[in-house]
Each structure stands twice: as structure tokens, then as C-alpha cells.
Amino acid sequence: MGGREFDIIERYFAGYISFSPPQVILGPGDDCAILDVPADQELSVSTDTLIEGVHFPAGCAANMSDLAAMGAAPFAFTLALTMPAEDDAWLEEFSATLSRLVGKYDIPLVGGNLARGALSITMTVMGIAPKGASIRRSGANPGDIVYVTGTLGDAAGGLAILGQDKKATGHLIDRYYYPNPRLETGLALRGIASAAIDLSDGLLADLAHICKASDAGARIIADNLPLSTALTGAFAADQARAFALGAGDDYELCFTAPAGAADRIAEVARSTGVIVTAIGDITADDGVCLTDRAGHPLSAGQAGYQHFDDA
Amino acid sequence: MGGREFDIIERYFAGYISFSPPQVILGPGDDCAILDVPADQELSVSTDTLIEGVHFPAGCAANMSDLAAMGAAPFAFTLALTMPAEDDAWLEEFSATLSRLVGKYDIPLVGGNLARGALSITMTVMGIAPKGASIRRSGANPGDIVYVTGTLGDAAGGLAILGQDKKATGHLIDRYYYPNPRLETGLALRGIASAAIDLSDGLLADLAHICKASDAGARIIADNLPLSTALTGAFAADQARAFALGAGDDYELCFTAPAGAADRIAEVARSTGVIVTAIGDITADDGVCLTDRAGHPLSAGQAGYQHFDDA
């Protein structure tokens, strides 16, 4: 760590890197941080880079959402920041935001790197879950019900509105800028969900990942998609559905569970204060298809969206 | 993970990400990788960003060198790569190099991220050591002997030569491009070294970090610095010493140990095939000073280098 880098860290980040829960044996400032992973836990790890133009809280939410999808509890994270020049105003705002997120997610920053270059932020997040309890993409079985948390398409709606008016405000814009990764719900789904993924690329694409990993397919009942009144109020029904099916950045969870788990899932929804909606089921076929309420496949035109193959 | 990103990973990285030692419960391809940290081990974590112009193997060595300095064994790493456009030739060379390094360090790649942006590579490395056995910067005590591995200043000499002739070759240039992080030596020093750091910023700066963390000082006997014949053959004595004291990128280890450990350290040097040289001792004063063989402080002019305060 160079002297200048050290100064910046002391100035902007020392306040909250001193937050040191029991898992942090040694925090930042040595060659490595040292962490204590409890003996009965397994460690989840994910890395994501946010580049210029991506709003930081949303990017951070993407990382936390990866933990939520595993049913992992936040454990620690590292941050690598490159920036073209030392920009005090930017650093102050970034530091304040990061400090809020550290508190919100109760996750310690244990290491970092500052380098000069085009603006980019890479976070590596770590989470823990009891051994064998992490929820993978590969556990879905034909007959399982497909669920999603929250409402879909809101972030895409917010982004579309911002495209017309950069200063617009409201629920959809908040959903784009400040997604709420479903960490609590993910934890509560351990031992209940057979597979899970977070919705970063859009429902059809992400559900296709579950199907591919599980060697299965899925049928989604188009009319069951949970759409917010903010979304359906601002956009035509076809457009709202297209956002819900195809757009990313909602950071809700899509998960599967055996039909018999419906009561336990209703209890998870109640206890974590997040609506959970059954939107379809897992099939023995390949790929993801959309149907009407009677289970008849919709054509691409009817569905307002193209059939989406897995891969 | 977007479809395009997935294609690139499949094409360039699938070969060696299938390398899956016992600690990898789940490799890349899910929301997170899942790792099994043995119950009696603690986890070391470090993040570094290499930006355009930095040679990748050297950058990778910097990360591994952080593990070496902790006495940690390589456990797993993640990689976040941003690049301006998909460049097949670059990706092929990068992939081949990375594959070699995965083999050389016996460390699995467990997660990654590809994004479009200015070229940069961020690695997060994880290592393990028995609980309490990691070597920190803070354990040096007055009376301890200060040691370094290998020879110092070679990388700086190589870089200086490359500044004159980009196509130059030889030992010093190899030392700059292909540093050898002292992983084996770091492991062997567990339970022997009282403190350690890797030489990334230069001996005086890095030893000052040990002193600051240990609330102590150090005296270095200038004539004891281990200089390679390649370095002293290519540069005047003053210049060679200045490189050894002030230049980074050697990725050797600087460590401290009680005087009584000399025999065990000689055995570590023998068993790991790396020369280890006693260059001074830890004092109760602040800061790092240079002395002649009799222990008299050298002036900055005599030392060929400025006195270097800790911080």
C-alpha cells in the first residue's frame, strides 16, 4: 500500500472499517485481512465490477443479492476502487454511501485497494450458511412450483422514465436506484427452496439459468406475474409485462420449491414482510415457456415476448 | 451473468476453472461459489487491482505475495476483468497465462466477472493457515533480528534497464516481469517469524509498516543488504543500494524473529531453497535507520538514501 493510498483510506474509510464483528480476526492494514469462518458454516463468494455510470448503491445491491440467492448471511467484503484522480467530493459521497451500506447490510469491509485508472469499483462479497444449506441453481425438480419475491419490472420502468426525464422521481425510480436485495427472505428459504437465483438479467433469462443447471424446464403463467400498480399505472399492459419478463435489475429472488411447501413459503413471506408469488412450475422439458391460466402456451405475440431458450 | 459474458467464460476460461480441489464445494456458474474452510483454519483475504500497463504475471505475484507474507497457503481466488472490447488475441494470451498461474500456485479460480470498460483486472485471493498461525505485521519486538529473503533491488534494476531498451533481456528483467512470491518460505516461517511483510513498496517503506504496526523501530546495516551480482554488475554501488532500499516490486519477504531462532531460519532457507539474510534488528525507537557495520547511523548522503519515517 503506497503512502498516498494509505492517506486516502485513513481519511475517507477509517471510520467504518473499524467496525469489526467477531468474524474479523484482523481487519484492513496488513498484507491480508484474517477471517474466522465458523466450523459448521460454508463460505459463499462472489465478485462484481461496477463501472462508470452505474449507481453505486444499486451495484452494491447486486452483490448482496447474490448472497441472498444462496441463502447466505453477509460475512465480509473487499473493495477495489480505481479512479482517474483523487476527487474529494466524490470520495466523500462514496464513503458516506458505503458507510450506510455497511450498516444496512451489517457486513464489514475487510480489505481494499485504491489505484489510479478509469473509474471502476469491484466488490468481492462473502457470505456464510450452515454446511450444505446454501441454495443452488441446480436443485429444481419437475413438479416444483416457481416463485418470485416482490414485484417485477419496476426497475426497468424506472429506467425508462429516467430516459425521458433524468430528474423524475417516484416508486419506480427508487426501485431502480435503491433495490432491496432479499437477504432475509433468502435466509428464511434455506431448507425450503430447492433452487434460487436473483433477478439481475430478467426473469426469463435467470429462470433459464435455473432450468439449465437443474436439467429441467419451466412454464410461467403470464397473468400471474406480480406487477406493481406503479408499473401498470405508468405503462401499457404489454409493456409492463415485457419489463417483468425481460428486464434486469429488480434484484428480486426467483426460487423453486416442492408443491407441499406452500404453507411454509407463505410463512416466509409473512415473517420477512415480502410478498411471494407462485408464477408457474418446473417441467421435464427444456427451456422456459409462457402459458395462459389454462396452461396453454402463448405465442410470442400473445406473450408480448419471445420464447426464451435456456443458455 | 449476461449471455455474452457467459460465452466468453466458456470459451476462454472453462478449461481450468474445472480444476476443483476439495475446498471448492461449488465452482463458478452459480450466484456465488461455495468454499469449505477447514474447521481448524483461518482465512486470509486480499484484493488488488492491476491496471493497463502492469504485466499480469507480476500483478498476480503481488497478490500471492500477500498470502506468502501472512504464512497462508493459497486457497482460492476470484477475478474481475474489465476490457474495452472483446479482444480474442488478448483473451487467449490472458487465459493461457492465467492457466499457468493457476497451476503454478495450485489455486482454483472460483468466481469472476467480465465487464466492458477500461482494461483492468482485480484479483481477490484467499489463503488459509491454522488458527492463530498467520504472521502479522504487528508482532516484532525490540531485539528481534530483521531478515529478508532473496536479493533486493533486482526488479527496479530490470525496470531501469527496460527504460533504456524495451527489448532488453536477462536476470534483472526476469525478476521484474516474473517475480517469485515466497509462498513456501512464508509457510515455513509460521511459528518462527514474529512479523512479516512482502516487499512491494521497497524495503524501507515496508519495514516502516512493520515498525509502525509493532510500535517499534529498526536499524538496517547498509552493507548487509543482499544484492545480486547481476545488479551490482549493471549498476554503481550507490544506485544498487538505492534500488534495494527504496524500490518496490521485488516481492521478497521482510520478516523479524527472535535472535534465538537463527538456526531454525537457516533450516527454512535450506528447505525452501531461498537465501535468507539478516540485515539488522528491531529497536525500541521509532522509524527505520541505516547504520554501518559498527551500528553507527549513516547520514542520508552516506546511505545513498533519505532517512525514512514510519507512516
PDB file of N, CA and C in Angstrom, chain A residues 56-122:
ATOM      1  N   PHE A  56     -23.862   3.441  -7.492  1.00  0.00           N
ATOM      2  CA  PHE A  56     -23.191   2.544  -6.566  1.00  0.00           C
ATOM      3  C   PHE A  56     -24.111   1.725  -5.653  1.00  0.00           C
ATOM      4  N   PRO A  57     -25.122   2.342  -5.021  1.00  0.00           N
ATOM      5  CA  PRO A  57     -25.985   1.508  -4.159  1.00  0.00           C
ATOM      6  C   PRO A  57     -26.631   0.353  -4.923  1.00  0.00           C
ATOM      7  N   ALA A  58     -27.004   0.610  -6.188  1.00  0.00           N
ATOM      8  CA  ALA A  58     -27.595  -0.461  -6.982  1.00  0.00           C
ATOM      9  C   ALA A  58     -26.563  -1.551  -7.262  1.00  0.00           C
ATOM     10  N   GLY A  59     -25.334  -1.137  -7.550  1.00  0.00           N
ATOM     11  CA  GLY A  59     -24.279  -2.115  -7.800  1.00  0.00           C
ATOM     12  C   GLY A  59     -23.989  -2.941  -6.564  1.00  0.00           C
ATOM     13  N   CYS A  60     -23.959  -2.277  -5.438  1.00  0.00           N
ATOM     14  CA  CYS A  60     -23.728  -2.966  -4.176  1.00  0.00           C
ATOM     15  C   CYS A  60     -24.867  -3.952  -3.915  1.00  0.00           C
ATOM     16  N   ALA A  61     -26.092  -3.526  -4.228  1.00  0.00           N
ATOM     17  CA  ALA A  61     -27.249  -4.405  -4.055  1.00  0.00           C
ATOM     18  C   ALA A  61     -27.113  -5.665  -4.903  1.00  0.00           C
ATOM     19  N   ALA A  62     -26.518  -5.520  -6.084  1.00  0.00           N
ATOM     20  CA  ALA A  62     -26.328  -6.683  -6.955  1.00  0.00           C
ATOM     21  C   ALA A  62     -25.459  -7.735  -6.274  1.00  0.00           C
ATOM     22  N   ASN A  63     -24.426  -7.274  -5.601  1.00  0.00           N
ATOM     23  CA  ASN A  63     -23.560  -8.206  -4.873  1.00  0.00           C
ATOM     24  C   ASN A  63     -24.297  -8.864  -3.712  1.00  0.00           C
ATOM     25  N   MET A  64     -25.004  -8.059  -2.952  1.00  0.00           N
ATOM     26  CA  MET A  64     -25.727  -8.600  -1.797  1.00  0.00           C
ATOM     27  C   MET A  64     -26.812  -9.565  -2.261  1.00  0.00           C
ATOM     28  N   SER A  65     -27.384  -9.243  -3.419  1.00  0.00           N
ATOM     29  CA  SER A  65     -28.423 -10.091  -3.969  1.00  0.00           C
ATOM     30  C   SER A  65     -27.886 -11.484  -4.329  1.00  0.00           C
ATOM     31  N   ASP A  66     -26.629 -11.542  -4.731  1.00  0.00           N
ATOM     32  CA  ASP A  66     -26.006 -12.852  -4.990  1.00  0.00           C
ATOM     33  C   ASP A  66     -25.961 -13.688  -3.708  1.00  0.00           C
ATOM     34  N   LEU A  67     -25.672 -13.024  -2.597  1.00  0.00           N
ATOM     35  CA  LEU A  67     -25.693 -13.742  -1.314  1.00  0.00           C
ATOM     36  C   LEU A  67     -27.110 -14.186  -0.967  1.00  0.00           C
ATOM     37  N   ALA A  68     -28.075 -13.261  -1.181  1.00  0.00           N
ATOM     38  CA  ALA A  68     -29.476 -13.592  -0.874  1.00  0.00           C
ATOM     39  C   ALA A  68     -29.911 -14.840  -1.630  1.00  0.00           C
ATOM     40  N   ALA A  69     -29.510 -14.923  -2.909  1.00  0.00           N
ATOM     41  CA  ALA A  69     -29.918 -16.053  -3.751  1.00  0.00           C
ATOM     42  C   ALA A  69     -29.312 -17.372  -3.280  1.00  0.00           C
ATOM     43  N   MET A  70     -28.215 -17.303  -2.535  1.00  0.00           N
ATOM     44  CA  MET A  70     -27.597 -18.520  -1.987  1.00  0.00           C
ATOM     45  C   MET A  70     -28.168 -18.864  -0.607  1.00  0.00           C
ATOM     46  N   GLY A  71     -28.983 -17.981  -0.048  1.00  0.00           N
ATOM     47  CA  GLY A  71     -29.405 -18.162   1.336  1.00  0.00           C
ATOM     48  C   GLY A  71     -28.255 -17.927   2.298  1.00  0.00           C
ATOM     49  N   ALA A  72     -27.296 -17.085   1.880  1.00  0.00           N
ATOM     50  CA  ALA A  72     -26.099 -16.852   2.696  1.00  0.00           C
ATOM     51  C   ALA A  72     -26.237 -15.557   3.482  1.00  0.00           C
ATOM     52  N   ALA A  73     -25.746 -15.556   4.695  1.00  0.00           N
ATOM     53  CA  ALA A  73     -25.747 -14.351   5.528  1.00  0.00           C
ATOM     54  C   ALA A  73     -24.489 -13.538   5.227  1.00  0.00           C
ATOM     55  N   PRO A  74     -24.601 -12.212   5.096  1.00  0.00           N
ATOM     56  CA  PRO A  74     -23.429 -11.368   4.834  1.00  0.00           C
ATOM     57  C   PRO A  74     -22.333 -11.629   5.870  1.00  0.00           C
ATOM     58  N   PHE A  75     -21.088 -11.735   5.400  1.00  0.00           N
ATOM     59  CA  PHE A  75     -19.978 -12.122   6.271  1.00  0.00           C
ATOM     60  C   PHE A  75     -18.861 -11.076   6.221  1.00  0.00           C
ATOM     61  N   ALA A  76     -18.454 -10.681   5.016  1.00  0.00           N
ATOM     62  CA  ALA A  76     -17.380  -9.689   4.848  1.00  0.00           C
ATOM     63  C   ALA A  76     -17.298  -9.309   3.380  1.00  0.00           C
ATOM     64  N   PHE A  77     -16.709  -8.159   3.090  1.00  0.00           N
ATOM     65  CA  PHE A  77     -16.459  -7.818   1.690  1.00  0.00           C
ATOM     66  C   PHE A  77     -15.175  -7.031   1.543  1.00  0.00           C
ATOM     67  N   THR A  78     -14.636  -7.078   0.318  1.00  0.00           N
ATOM     68  CA  THR A  78     -13.484  -6.247  -0.033  1.00  0.00           C
ATOM     69  C   THR A  78     -13.886  -5.341  -1.188  1.00  0.00           C
ATOM     70  N   LEU A  79     -13.131  -4.289  -1.356  1.00  0.00           N
ATOM     71  CA  LEU A  79     -13.469  -3.272  -2.334  1.00  0.00           C
ATOM     72  C   LEU A  79     -12.199  -2.862  -3.064  1.00  0.00           C
ATOM     73  N   ALA A  80     -12.220  -2.880  -4.379  1.00  0.00           N
ATOM     74  CA  ALA A  80     -11.103  -2.344  -5.170  1.00  0.00           C
ATOM     75  C   ALA A  80     -11.645  -1.179  -5.970  1.00  0.00           C
ATOM     76  N   LEU A  81     -11.062  -0.028  -5.722  1.00  0.00           N
ATOM     77  CA  LEU A  81     -11.557   1.209  -6.324  1.00  0.00           C
ATOM     78  C   LEU A  81     -10.471   1.780  -7.224  1.00  0.00           C
ATOM     79  N   THR A  82     -10.793   1.999  -8.498  1.00  0.00           N
ATOM     80  CA  THR A  82      -9.862   2.770  -9.332  1.00  0.00           C
ATOM     81  C   THR A  82     -10.546   4.065  -9.722  1.00  0.00           C
ATOM     82  N   MET A  83      -9.761   5.134  -9.713  1.00  0.00           N
ATOM     83  CA  MET A  83     -10.314   6.418 -10.140  1.00  0.00           C
ATOM     84  C   MET A  83      -9.220   7.234 -10.805  1.00  0.00           C
ATOM     85  N   PRO A  84      -9.661   8.119 -11.740  1.00  0.00           N
ATOM     86  CA  PRO A  84      -8.690   8.824 -12.574  1.00  0.00           C
ATOM     87  C   PRO A  84      -7.843   9.810 -11.777  1.00  0.00           C
ATOM     88  N   ALA A  85      -8.422  10.416 -10.737  1.00  0.00           N
ATOM     89  CA  ALA A  85      -7.681  11.372  -9.912  1.00  0.00           C
ATOM     90  C   ALA A  85      -8.382  11.415  -8.577  1.00  0.00           C
ATOM     91  N   GLU A  86      -7.680  11.898  -7.561  1.00  0.00           N
ATOM     92  CA  GLU A  86      -8.308  11.984  -6.253  1.00  0.00           C
ATOM     93  C   GLU A  86      -9.347  13.091  -6.290  1.00  0.00           C
ATOM     94  N   ASP A  87     -10.592  12.722  -6.110  1.00  0.00           N
ATOM     95  CA  ASP A  87     -11.698  13.673  -6.213  1.00  0.00           C
ATOM     96  C   ASP A  87     -12.383  13.700  -4.844  1.00  0.00           C
ATOM     97  N   ASP A  88     -12.079  14.755  -4.074  1.00  0.00           N
ATOM     98  CA  ASP A  88     -12.548  14.800  -2.690  1.00  0.00           C
ATOM     99  C   ASP A  88     -14.064  14.701  -2.569  1.00  0.00           C
ATOM    100  N   ALA A  89     -14.755  15.455  -3.416  1.00  0.00           N
ATOM    101  CA  ALA A  89     -16.216  15.467  -3.312  1.00  0.00           C
ATOM    102  C   ALA A  89     -16.767  14.068  -3.588  1.00  0.00           C
ATOM    103  N   TRP A  90     -16.232  13.448  -4.639  1.00  0.00           N
ATOM    104  CA  TRP A  90     -16.695  12.110  -4.996  1.00  0.00           C
ATOM    105  C   TRP A  90     -16.392  11.128  -3.865  1.00  0.00           C
ATOM    106  N   LEU A  91     -15.167  11.198  -3.337  1.00  0.00           N
ATOM    107  CA  LEU A  91     -14.759  10.268  -2.277  1.00  0.00           C
ATOM    108  C   LEU A  91     -15.617  10.439  -1.030  1.00  0.00           C
ATOM    109  N   GLU A  92     -15.944  11.689  -0.724  1.00  0.00           N
ATOM    110  CA  GLU A  92     -16.761  11.918   0.465  1.00  0.00           C
ATOM    111  C   GLU A  92     -18.146  11.315   0.311  1.00  0.00           C
ATOM    112  N   GLU A  93     -18.730  11.511  -0.867  1.00  0.00           N
ATOM    113  CA  GLU A  93     -20.066  10.963  -1.086  1.00  0.00           C
ATOM    114  C   GLU A  93     -20.017   9.426  -1.119  1.00  0.00           C
ATOM    115  N   PHE A  94     -18.993   8.915  -1.795  1.00  0.00           N
ATOM    116  CA  PHE A  94     -18.847   7.463  -1.882  1.00  0.00           C
ATOM    117  C   PHE A  94     -18.679   6.862  -0.490  1.00  0.00           C
ATOM    118  N   SER A  95     -17.820   7.496   0.302  1.00  0.00           N
ATOM    119  CA  SER A  95     -17.554   6.989   1.642  1.00  0.00           C
ATOM    120  C   SER A  95     -18.820   7.001   2.500  1.00  0.00           C
ATOM    121  N   ALA A  96     -19.603   8.082   2.382  1.00  0.00           N
ATOM    122  CA  ALA A  96     -20.842   8.185   3.164  1.00  0.00           C
ATOM    123  C   ALA A  96     -21.831   7.097   2.733  1.00  0.00           C
ATOM    124  N   THR A  97     -21.932   6.892   1.410  1.00  0.00           N
ATOM    125  CA  THR A  97     -22.839   5.862   0.899  1.00  0.00           C
ATOM    126  C   THR A  97     -22.395   4.480   1.356  1.00  0.00           C
ATOM    127  N   LEU A  98     -21.101   4.235   1.229  1.00  0.00           N
ATOM    128  CA  LEU A  98     -20.568   2.931   1.608  1.00  0.00           C
ATOM    129  C   LEU A  98     -20.809   2.676   3.095  1.00  0.00           C
ATOM    130  N   SER A  99     -20.616   3.705   3.885  1.00  0.00           N
ATOM    131  CA  SER A  99     -20.822   3.574   5.318  1.00  0.00           C
ATOM    132  C   SER A  99     -22.269   3.190   5.637  1.00  0.00           C
ATOM    133  N   ARG A 100     -23.202   3.816   4.923  1.00  0.00           N
ATOM    134  CA  ARG A 100     -24.619   3.474   5.108  1.00  0.00           C
ATOM    135  C   ARG A 100     -24.880   2.010   4.738  1.00  0.00           C
ATOM    136  N   LEU A 101     -24.258   1.575   3.625  1.00  0.00           N
ATOM    137  CA  LEU A 101     -24.497   0.209   3.156  1.00  0.00           C
ATOM    138  C   LEU A 101     -23.890  -0.817   4.105  1.00  0.00           C
ATOM    139  N   VAL A 102     -22.703  -0.492   4.654  1.00  0.00           N
ATOM    140  CA  VAL A 102     -22.069  -1.370   5.646  1.00  0.00           C
ATOM    141  C   VAL A 102     -23.018  -1.571   6.828  1.00  0.00           C
ATOM    142  N   GLY A 103     -23.653  -0.471   7.236  1.00  0.00           N
ATOM    143  CA  GLY A 103     -24.608  -0.559   8.340  1.00  0.00           C
ATOM    144  C   GLY A 103     -25.861  -1.321   7.940  1.00  0.00           C
ATOM    145  N   LYS A 104     -26.400  -0.977   6.772  1.00  0.00           N
ATOM    146  CA  LYS A 104     -27.647  -1.595   6.308  1.00  0.00           C
ATOM    147  C   LYS A 104     -27.509  -3.112   6.195  1.00  0.00           C
ATOM    148  N   TYR A 105     -26.396  -3.545   5.606  1.00  0.00           N
ATOM    149  CA  TYR A 105     -26.227  -4.986   5.381  1.00  0.00           C
ATOM    150  C   TYR A 105     -25.448  -5.662   6.511  1.00  0.00           C
ATOM    151  N   ASP A 106     -24.988  -4.878   7.480  1.00  0.00           N
ATOM    152  CA  ASP A 106     -24.271  -5.418   8.630  1.00  0.00           C
ATOM    153  C   ASP A 106     -23.107  -6.299   8.164  1.00  0.00           C
ATOM    154  N   ILE A 107     -22.311  -5.743   7.244  1.00  0.00           N
ATOM    155  CA  ILE A 107     -21.221  -6.520   6.653  1.00  0.00           C
ATOM    156  C   ILE A 107     -19.940  -5.688   6.724  1.00  0.00           C
ATOM    157  N   PRO A 108     -18.867  -6.218   7.310  1.00  0.00           N
ATOM    158  CA  PRO A 108     -17.641  -5.438   7.465  1.00  0.00           C
ATOM    159  C   PRO A 108     -16.801  -5.385   6.183  1.00  0.00           C
ATOM    160  N   LEU A 109     -16.218  -4.215   5.940  1.00  0.00           N
ATOM    161  CA  LEU A 109     -15.230  -4.048   4.861  1.00  0.00           C
ATOM    162  C   LEU A 109     -13.889  -4.510   5.422  1.00  0.00           C
ATOM    163  N   VAL A 110     -13.305  -5.550   4.852  1.00  0.00           N
ATOM    164  CA  VAL A 110     -12.088  -6.113   5.456  1.00  0.00           C
ATOM    165  C   VAL A 110     -10.828  -5.874   4.630  1.00  0.00           C
ATOM    166  N   GLY A 111     -10.980  -5.355   3.434  1.00  0.00           N
ATOM    167  CA  GLY A 111      -9.785  -5.100   2.655  1.00  0.00           C
ATOM    168  C   GLY A 111     -10.119  -4.271   1.452  1.00  0.00           C
ATOM    169  N   GLY A 112      -9.107  -3.647   0.894  1.00  0.00           N
ATOM    170  CA  GLY A 112      -9.384  -2.817  -0.256  1.00  0.00           C
ATOM    171  C   GLY A 112      -8.128  -2.458  -0.984  1.00  0.00           C
ATOM    172  N   ASN A 113      -8.331  -1.839  -2.108  1.00  0.00           N
ATOM    173  CA  ASN A 113      -7.229  -1.424  -2.950  1.00  0.00           C
ATOM    174  C   ASN A 113      -7.653  -0.163  -3.668  1.00  0.00           C
ATOM    175  N   LEU A 114      -6.764   0.816  -3.699  1.00  0.00           N
ATOM    176  CA  LEU A 114      -7.023   2.043  -4.457  1.00  0.00           C
ATOM    177  C   LEU A 114      -5.981   2.134  -5.556  1.00  0.00           C
ATOM    178  N   ALA A 115      -6.429   2.388  -6.776  1.00  0.00           N
ATOM    179  CA  ALA A 115      -5.482   2.529  -7.878  1.00  0.00           C
ATOM    180  C   ALA A 115      -5.974   3.626  -8.798  1.00  0.00           C
ATOM    181  N   ARG A 116      -5.047   4.171  -9.576  1.00  0.00           N
ATOM    182  CA  ARG A 116      -5.411   5.221 -10.500  1.00  0.00           C
ATOM    183  C   ARG A 116      -5.792   4.592 -11.832  1.00  0.00           C
ATOM    184  N   GLY A 117      -6.922   5.030 -12.375  1.00  0.00           N
ATOM    185  CA  GLY A 117      -7.385   4.484 -13.652  1.00  0.00           C
ATOM    186  C   GLY A 117      -8.802   4.935 -13.889  1.00  0.00           C
ATOM    187  N   ALA A 118      -9.413   4.445 -14.947  1.00  0.00           N
ATOM    188  CA  ALA A 118     -10.811   4.786 -15.212  1.00  0.00           C
ATOM    189  C   ALA A 118     -11.645   4.349 -14.017  1.00  0.00           C
ATOM    190  N   LEU A 119     -12.689   5.121 -13.727  1.00  0.00           N
ATOM    191  CA  LEU A 119     -13.500   4.838 -12.552  1.00  0.00           C
ATOM    192  C   LEU A 119     -14.094   3.433 -12.626  1.00  0.00           C
ATOM    193  N   SER A 120     -13.796   2.619 -11.648  1.00  0.00           N
ATOM    194  CA  SER A 120     -14.483   1.331 -11.503  1.00  0.00           C
ATOM    195  C   SER A 120     -14.372   0.860 -10.073  1.00  0.00           C
ATOM    196  N   ILE A 121     -15.349   0.084  -9.679  1.00  0.00           N
ATOM    197  CA  ILE A 121     -15.436  -0.406  -8.312  1.00  0.00           C
ATOM    198  C   ILE A 121     -15.690  -1.901  -8.403  1.00  0.00           C
ATOM    199  N   THR A 122     -14.818  -2.683  -7.816  1.00  0.00           N
ATOM    200  CA  THR A 122     -15.038  -4.128  -7.785  1.00  0.00           C
ATOM    201  C   THR A 122     -15.237  -4.557  -6.341  1.00  0.00           C
TER     202      THR A 122
END
